[in-house]
């Protein structure tokens, strides 16, 4: 299905794997979510950009919160011209999908949101899709302008810290791409050209958590999202996550979550 532009957002209290890229603009109030195991809080003039394939979970909002949500399928970014900037933006959003906008930038974004919402309703307009592509381009180039860094940082301590942060970010990126097939730290250390011991040390120093815990949590998060979707059997989920059999997956899940996959799906 194609999510062409602004869409009503149905929040749920369990993990959901997104099949589209989503931008959530917090106009007023406070919203709490978790994206790929990272707890995030949006306040006034914040925007959260969650990329396709991420797993998100809604944790609540204040009564006076007003948000605008735009969901895009990947085809809406195929016309992006600035390849290098797009890659930089993806790295920026991977490190931190939450960004703060100036009041002026937020007002412009909401104006575009309203224009897109009106355009979506023009079902008899044969040029509607092209217009939505255009609005998407404006949002994308605004993201380049407001979210990408424009000056370098100096200092050896800062540089060393940045290198460790970069290794941690690359580790998380590798885990996101491969956790359904690989659950061993050695695999990720080899992919990143470091020793397992050094990788574990850096990940723990940067995040306060062990590398193995991150891998496990991504596996469990995916399993929870698949179970709650009710589109897959437990056997299909075990196969998708590369477990030897359903029984082994069930024991793994119960050890980490405290209940069986079937019990979790029913709650």
Coordinates of C-alpha atoms in Angstrom, one line a residue:
X1 CA 0.0 0.0 0.0
X2 CA 1.1 3.6 -0.6
X3 CA 1.0 6.1 2.2
X4 CA 0.9 9.1 0.0
X5 CA 1.0 11.9 2.6
X6 CA -0.5 13.0 5.9
X7 CA -2.3 10.1 7.6
X8 CA -4.2 9.6 10.8
X9 CA -1.9 7.9 13.3
X10 CA -3.3 5.0 15.3
X11 CA -1.1 4.6 18.4
X12 CA -0.8 1.1 20.0
X13 CA 0.9 0.0 23.2
X14 CA 3.1 -2.7 21.7
X15 CA 6.0 -2.7 19.2
X16 CA 5.1 -2.1 15.6
X17 CA 7.5 -2.5 12.7
X18 CA 7.0 0.4 10.2
X19 CA 6.6 -0.3 6.5
X20 CA 7.0 3.4 5.7
X21 CA 9.0 6.4 6.8
X22 CA 7.2 8.6 9.3
X23 CA 7.6 12.2 10.4
X24 CA 5.9 13.2 13.6
X25 CA 5.7 16.9 14.3
X26 CA 4.9 18.0 17.9
X27 CA 3.1 21.3 17.6
X28 CA 2.4 21.6 21.4
X29 CA 2.5 19.3 24.4
X30 CA 4.6 16.2 25.1
X31 CA 4.7 12.8 23.5
X32 CA 6.7 9.7 24.6
X33 CA 7.7 6.9 22.3
X34 CA 10.4 4.2 21.9
X35 CA 12.2 3.7 18.5
X36 CA 14.5 0.8 18.1
X37 CA 14.9 0.4 21.9
X38 CA 15.6 4.2 22.3
X39 CA 13.3 6.1 24.6
X40 CA 12.4 9.5 23.2
X41 CA 10.3 12.4 24.3
X42 CA 8.9 15.0 21.9
X43 CA 8.0 18.5 23.2
X44 CA 6.9 21.6 21.4
X45 CA 8.6 22.2 18.0
X46 CA 10.3 18.8 18.0
X47 CA 10.1 16.4 15.0
X48 CA 10.7 12.7 15.1
X49 CA 11.7 11.1 11.8
X50 CA 11.4 7.3 11.9
X51 CA 12.8 5.4 8.9
X52 CA 11.2 2.5 7.2
X53 CA 11.9 -0.8 8.9
X54 CA 12.3 0.7 12.4
X55 CA 10.3 -0.7 15.3
X56 CA 8.4 1.9 17.3
X57 CA 6.1 1.8 20.4
X58 CA 3.8 4.5 21.8
X59 CA 4.3 5.3 25.5
X60 CA 1.8 8.1 26.1
X61 CA 1.2 11.8 25.6
X62 CA -0.2 14.8 27.6
X63 CA -3.8 15.7 27.1
X64 CA -3.1 19.0 25.4
X65 CA -0.6 17.5 22.9
X66 CA -1.1 18.4 19.2
X67 CA 0.8 16.5 16.6
X68 CA 1.0 16.2 12.8
X69 CA 2.0 12.9 11.2
X70 CA 3.2 12.3 7.6
X71 CA 3.9 8.8 6.4
X72 CA 5.8 8.1 3.2
X73 CA 6.5 5.0 1.2
X74 CA 10.1 4.7 -0.2
X75 CA 9.1 5.8 -3.7
X76 CA 8.7 9.3 -2.5
X77 CA 12.4 9.6 -1.9
X78 CA 13.6 8.2 -5.2
X79 CA 13.6 11.7 -6.8
X80 CA 16.0 13.1 -4.2
X81 CA 18.9 14.8 -6.0
X82 CA 21.5 15.3 -3.3
X83 CA 22.8 11.7 -2.8
X84 CA 25.6 12.7 -0.4
X85 CA 23.3 14.8 1.7
X86 CA 20.7 12.1 1.8
X87 CA 23.2 9.6 3.1
X88 CA 24.4 12.1 5.7
X89 CA 20.8 12.7 6.7
X90 CA 20.2 9.0 7.1
X91 CA 23.3 8.7 9.3
X92 CA 22.1 11.7 11.4
X93 CA 18.7 10.2 11.8
X94 CA 20.1 6.8 12.7
X95 CA 22.2 8.4 15.5
X96 CA 19.2 10.4 16.7
X97 CA 15.8 10.5 15.0
X98 CA 14.6 13.3 17.2
X99 CA 15.3 16.9 16.2
X100 CA 14.3 20.3 17.4
X101 CA 13.1 23.0 14.9
X102 CA 12.8 26.7 15.2
X103 CA 9.3 28.0 15.5
X104 CA 9.6 29.3 12.0
X105 CA 10.7 26.0 10.6
X106 CA 7.9 24.2 12.4
X107 CA 5.3 26.7 11.1
X108 CA 6.6 26.0 7.5
X109 CA 6.4 22.3 8.1
X110 CA 2.8 22.4 9.3
X111 CA 1.9 24.6 6.4
X112 CA 3.3 22.0 4.0
X113 CA 1.5 19.3 6.0
X114 CA -1.9 21.0 5.5
X115 CA -1.2 21.5 1.8
X116 CA -0.3 17.8 1.5
X117 CA -3.4 16.8 3.4
X118 CA -5.6 18.9 1.1
X119 CA -3.9 17.5 -2.0
X120 CA -4.5 13.9 -0.8
X121 CA -8.2 14.6 -0.8
X122 CA -8.2 15.7 -4.4
X123 CA -9.0 12.2 -5.6
X124 CA -10.1 13.5 -9.0
X125 CA -6.8 15.3 -9.6
X126 CA -4.6 13.3 -12.1
X127 CA -1.5 15.4 -11.1
X128 CA -2.0 14.8 -7.3
X129 CA 0.9 12.3 -7.0
X130 CA 3.3 14.7 -8.8
X131 CA 2.3 17.5 -6.5
X132 CA 2.9 15.3 -3.4
X133 CA 6.4 14.5 -4.8
X134 CA 7.1 18.2 -4.9
X135 CA 5.9 18.8 -1.4
X136 CA 8.1 15.9 -0.3
X137 CA 11.1 17.4 -2.0
X138 CA 10.6 20.7 -0.1
X139 CA 10.4 18.8 3.2
X140 CA 13.6 16.8 2.3
X141 CA 15.6 19.9 1.4
X142 CA 14.4 21.6 4.6
X143 CA 15.7 18.6 6.5
X144 CA 19.1 18.9 4.8
X145 CA 19.2 22.6 5.9
X146 CA 18.0 22.2 9.5
X147 CA 19.3 18.8 10.5
X148 CA 22.8 18.4 9.0
X149 CA 25.8 19.8 10.8
X150 CA 27.5 22.8 9.2
X151 CA 30.7 23.0 11.3
X152 CA 33.3 20.5 12.4
X153 CA 34.3 19.8 16.1
X154 CA 37.8 20.1 17.3
X155 CA 39.9 18.6 20.1
X156 CA 41.5 15.2 20.6
X157 CA 39.2 14.1 23.4
X158 CA 36.2 15.1 21.4
X159 CA 37.6 13.2 18.4
X160 CA 38.3 10.1 20.4
X161 CA 34.8 10.3 21.9
X162 CA 33.3 10.7 18.4
X163 CA 35.2 7.7 17.1
X164 CA 33.8 5.6 19.9
X165 CA 30.3 7.0 19.2
X166 CA 30.7 6.2 15.5
X167 CA 31.7 2.6 16.3
X168 CA 28.7 2.2 18.5
X169 CA 26.4 3.7 15.8
X170 CA 27.9 1.4 13.2
X171 CA 27.4 -1.6 15.6
X172 CA 23.8 -0.7 16.1
X173 CA 23.3 -0.2 12.4
X174 CA 24.8 -3.7 11.7
X175 CA 22.6 -5.2 14.4
X176 CA 19.5 -3.6 12.8
X177 CA 20.4 -5.1 9.5
X178 CA 21.5 -8.6 10.6
X179 CA 19.9 -9.5 14.0
X180 CA 17.4 -11.8 12.3
X181 CA 20.4 -13.9 11.0
X182 CA 23.3 -13.3 13.4
X183 CA 23.1 -13.2 17.2
X184 CA 26.8 -13.6 18.0
X185 CA 29.1 -10.7 19.0
X186 CA 32.0 -12.1 17.0
X187 CA 30.1 -11.7 13.8
X188 CA 29.6 -8.0 14.4
X189 CA 33.2 -7.5 15.6
X190 CA 34.4 -9.1 12.4
X191 CA 32.1 -6.9 10.3
X192 CA 33.5 -3.8 12.0
X193 CA 37.1 -5.0 11.9
X194 CA 37.7 -4.9 15.6
X195 CA 38.0 -7.6 18.3
X196 CA 34.9 -8.8 20.2
X197 CA 36.5 -7.6 23.5
X198 CA 37.1 -4.0 22.1
X199 CA 33.7 -3.8 20.6
X200 CA 32.1 -4.9 23.9
X201 CA 34.1 -2.3 25.8
X202 CA 33.2 0.5 23.5
X203 CA 29.5 -0.4 23.3
X204 CA 29.3 -0.6 27.1
X205 CA 31.2 2.7 27.6
X206 CA 29.0 4.6 25.1
X207 CA 25.6 3.1 25.9
X208 CA 25.9 1.6 29.4
X209 CA 24.7 -1.7 28.0
X210 CA 26.5 -4.8 26.8
X211 CA 26.7 -5.6 23.1
X212 CA 25.0 -8.9 23.6
X213 CA 22.0 -7.2 25.3
X214 CA 21.5 -4.9 22.3
X215 CA 21.4 -7.9 20.0
X216 CA 19.0 -9.8 22.2
X217 CA 16.7 -6.8 22.6
X218 CA 16.5 -6.3 18.8
X219 CA 15.6 -10.0 18.3
X220 CA 12.9 -9.8 21.1
X221 CA 11.6 -6.5 19.8
X222 CA 11.1 -8.0 16.3
X223 CA 9.5 -11.1 17.7
X224 CA 7.0 -9.0 19.8
X225 CA 6.1 -6.9 16.7
X226 CA 5.5 -10.0 14.6
X227 CA 3.5 -11.7 17.3
X228 CA 1.3 -8.7 17.9
X229 CA 0.7 -8.3 14.2
X230 CA -1.0 -11.7 14.3
X231 CA 0.1 -12.2 10.7
X232 CA 2.6 -15.0 11.5
X233 CA 2.6 -18.3 13.3
X234 CA 5.1 -18.9 16.0
X235 CA 6.9 -21.4 13.7
X236 CA 7.1 -18.7 10.9
X237 CA 8.6 -16.2 13.4
X238 CA 11.1 -18.8 14.6
X239 CA 12.1 -19.4 11.0
X240 CA 12.3 -15.6 10.2
X241 CA 14.6 -15.0 13.2
X242 CA 16.8 -18.0 12.3
X243 CA 16.1 -20.2 15.3
X244 CA 16.7 -23.9 14.9
X245 CA 13.1 -24.8 15.7
X246 CA 10.0 -23.4 17.3
X247 CA 10.8 -25.0 20.7
X248 CA 14.2 -23.3 20.9
X249 CA 12.6 -20.0 20.0
X250 CA 9.9 -20.4 22.6
X251 CA 12.5 -21.1 25.3
X252 CA 14.6 -18.1 24.2
X253 CA 11.5 -15.8 24.2
X254 CA 10.2 -17.0 27.6
X255 CA 13.7 -16.6 29.2
X256 CA 13.9 -13.0 28.0
X257 CA 10.2 -11.9 28.3
X258 CA 8.9 -14.1 31.1
X259 CA 6.1 -15.7 29.1
X260 CA 5.7 -17.9 26.1
X261 CA 5.2 -16.4 22.6
X262 CA 1.6 -17.6 22.5
X263 CA 0.9 -16.1 25.9
X264 CA 2.4 -12.7 24.8
X265 CA 0.4 -12.7 21.6
X266 CA -2.9 -13.2 23.6
X267 CA -2.2 -10.3 26.1

